[in-house]
mmCIF file of C-alpha atoms in Angstrom:
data_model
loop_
_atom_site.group_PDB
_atom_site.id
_atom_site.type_symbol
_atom_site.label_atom_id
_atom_site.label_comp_id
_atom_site.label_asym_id
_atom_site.label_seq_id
_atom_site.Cartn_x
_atom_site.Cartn_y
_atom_site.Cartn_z
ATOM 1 C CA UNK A 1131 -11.073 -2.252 11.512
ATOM 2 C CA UNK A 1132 -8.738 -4.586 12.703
ATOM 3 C CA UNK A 1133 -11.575 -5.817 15.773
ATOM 4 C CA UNK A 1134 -14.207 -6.002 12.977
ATOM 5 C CA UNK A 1135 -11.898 -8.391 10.534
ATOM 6 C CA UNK A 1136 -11.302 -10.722 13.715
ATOM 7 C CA UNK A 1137 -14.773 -10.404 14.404
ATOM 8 C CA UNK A 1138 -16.004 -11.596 11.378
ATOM 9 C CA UNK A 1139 -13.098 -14.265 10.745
ATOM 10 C CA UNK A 1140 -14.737 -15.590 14.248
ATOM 11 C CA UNK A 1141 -17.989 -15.969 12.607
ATOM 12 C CA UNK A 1142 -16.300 -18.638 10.104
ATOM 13 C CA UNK A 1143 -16.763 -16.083 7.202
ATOM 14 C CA UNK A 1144 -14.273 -17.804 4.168
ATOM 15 C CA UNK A 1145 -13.510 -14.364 2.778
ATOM 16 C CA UNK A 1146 -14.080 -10.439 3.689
ATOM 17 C CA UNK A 1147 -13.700 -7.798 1.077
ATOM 18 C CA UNK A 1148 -12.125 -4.687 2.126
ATOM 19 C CA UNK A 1149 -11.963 -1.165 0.227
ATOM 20 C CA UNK A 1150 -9.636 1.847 0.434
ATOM 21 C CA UNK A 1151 -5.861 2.017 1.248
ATOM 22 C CA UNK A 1152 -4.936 3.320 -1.939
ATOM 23 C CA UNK A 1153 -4.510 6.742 -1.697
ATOM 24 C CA UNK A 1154 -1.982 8.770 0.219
ATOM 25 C CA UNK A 1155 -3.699 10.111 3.094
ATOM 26 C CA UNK A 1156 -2.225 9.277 5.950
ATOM 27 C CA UNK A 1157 -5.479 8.672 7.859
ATOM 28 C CA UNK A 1158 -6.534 5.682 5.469
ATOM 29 C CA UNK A 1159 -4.986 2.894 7.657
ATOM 30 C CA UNK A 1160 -6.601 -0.210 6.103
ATOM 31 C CA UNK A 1161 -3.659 -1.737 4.013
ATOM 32 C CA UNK A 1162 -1.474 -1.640 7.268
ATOM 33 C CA UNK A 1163 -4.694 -3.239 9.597
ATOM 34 C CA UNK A 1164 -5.078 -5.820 6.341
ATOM 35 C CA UNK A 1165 -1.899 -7.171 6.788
ATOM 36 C CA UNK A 1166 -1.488 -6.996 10.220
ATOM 37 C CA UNK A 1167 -5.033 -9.462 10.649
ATOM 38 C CA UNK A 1168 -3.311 -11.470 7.833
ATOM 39 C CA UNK A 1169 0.172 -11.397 9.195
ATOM 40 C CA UNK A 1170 1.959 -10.393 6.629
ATOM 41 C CA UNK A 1171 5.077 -7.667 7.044
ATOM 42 C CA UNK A 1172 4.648 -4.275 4.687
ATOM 43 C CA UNK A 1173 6.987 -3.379 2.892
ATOM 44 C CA UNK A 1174 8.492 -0.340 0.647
ATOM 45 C CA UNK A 1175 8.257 -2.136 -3.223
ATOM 46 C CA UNK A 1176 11.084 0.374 -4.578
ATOM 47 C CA UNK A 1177 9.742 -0.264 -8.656
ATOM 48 C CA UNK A 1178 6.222 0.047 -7.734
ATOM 49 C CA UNK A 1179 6.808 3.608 -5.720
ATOM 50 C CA UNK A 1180 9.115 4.668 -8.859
ATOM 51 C CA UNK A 1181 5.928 3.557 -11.181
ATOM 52 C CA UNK A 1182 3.757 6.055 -9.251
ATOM 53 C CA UNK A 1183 6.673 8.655 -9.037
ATOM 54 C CA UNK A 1184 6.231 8.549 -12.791
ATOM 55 C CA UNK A 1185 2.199 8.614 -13.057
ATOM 56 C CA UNK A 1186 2.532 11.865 -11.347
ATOM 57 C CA UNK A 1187 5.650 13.160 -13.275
ATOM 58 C CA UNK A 1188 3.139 15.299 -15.413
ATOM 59 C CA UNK A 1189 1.625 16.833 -12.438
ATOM 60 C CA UNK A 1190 4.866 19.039 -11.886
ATOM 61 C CA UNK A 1191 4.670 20.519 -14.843
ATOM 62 C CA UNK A 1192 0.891 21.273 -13.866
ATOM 63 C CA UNK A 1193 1.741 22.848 -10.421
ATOM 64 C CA UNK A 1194 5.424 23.573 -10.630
ATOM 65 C CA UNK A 1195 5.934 25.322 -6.819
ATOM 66 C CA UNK A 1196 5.140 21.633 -5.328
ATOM 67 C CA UNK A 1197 8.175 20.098 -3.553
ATOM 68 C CA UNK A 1198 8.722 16.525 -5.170
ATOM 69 C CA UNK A 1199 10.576 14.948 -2.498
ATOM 70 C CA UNK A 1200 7.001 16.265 -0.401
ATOM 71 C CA UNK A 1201 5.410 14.691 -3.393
ATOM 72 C CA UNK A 1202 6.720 11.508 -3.125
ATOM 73 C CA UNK A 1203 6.974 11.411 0.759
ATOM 74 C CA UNK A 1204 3.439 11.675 0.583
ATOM 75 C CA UNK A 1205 2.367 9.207 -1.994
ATOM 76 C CA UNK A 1206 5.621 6.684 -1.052
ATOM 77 C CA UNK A 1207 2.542 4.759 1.405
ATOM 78 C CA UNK A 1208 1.054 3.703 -1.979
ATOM 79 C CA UNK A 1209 4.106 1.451 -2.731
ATOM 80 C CA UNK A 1210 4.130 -0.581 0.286
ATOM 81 C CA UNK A 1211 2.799 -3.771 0.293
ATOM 82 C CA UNK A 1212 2.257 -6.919 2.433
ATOM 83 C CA UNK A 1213 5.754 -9.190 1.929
ATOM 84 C CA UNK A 1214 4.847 -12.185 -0.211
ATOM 85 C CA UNK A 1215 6.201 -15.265 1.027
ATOM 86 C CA UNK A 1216 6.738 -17.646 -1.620
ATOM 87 C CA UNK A 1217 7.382 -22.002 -1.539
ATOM 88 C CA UNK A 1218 8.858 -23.360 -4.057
ATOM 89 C CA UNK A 1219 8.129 -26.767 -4.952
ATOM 90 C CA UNK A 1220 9.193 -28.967 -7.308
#
């Protein structure tokens, strides 16, 4: 993925839509290759990964026997996020 966005920002393309890297499997790489090509650090956004700790509060109840430190291991890749650099100006 990463060789293909290089590729096309070669080819003067002004902007390349990407899907996926929202989900928790740990084979979906392209949020980490995104901002890698864009050179941007990820990083662990601690209110978004308690946001998503609490969409899937209601699943324990559902399937009690899962672990919910596994749980949020798991889905904690959700929650991190290129590092926004920001200028102020005045």
């Amino acid at each position: 993925m990463l060789a293909a966005l290089r590729f096309l920002s070669a080819e003067g393309l002004d902007l390349v839509i990407t899907s996926g890297g929202l989900g928790p499997t740990a084979d979906d790489l392209t949020a980490e290759i995104v901002g890698r090509f864009c050179g941007r650090e990820m990083v662990l956004d601690e209110p978004l990964e308690e946001r998503i700790a609490e969409i899937l509060a209601p699943l324990r109840t559902r399937w009690p026997q899962l672990d919910e430190e596994s749980v949020r291991r798991s889905n904690r890749k959700q929650a991190i996020v290129p590092l926004v650099r920001r200028s102020w100006r005045r």
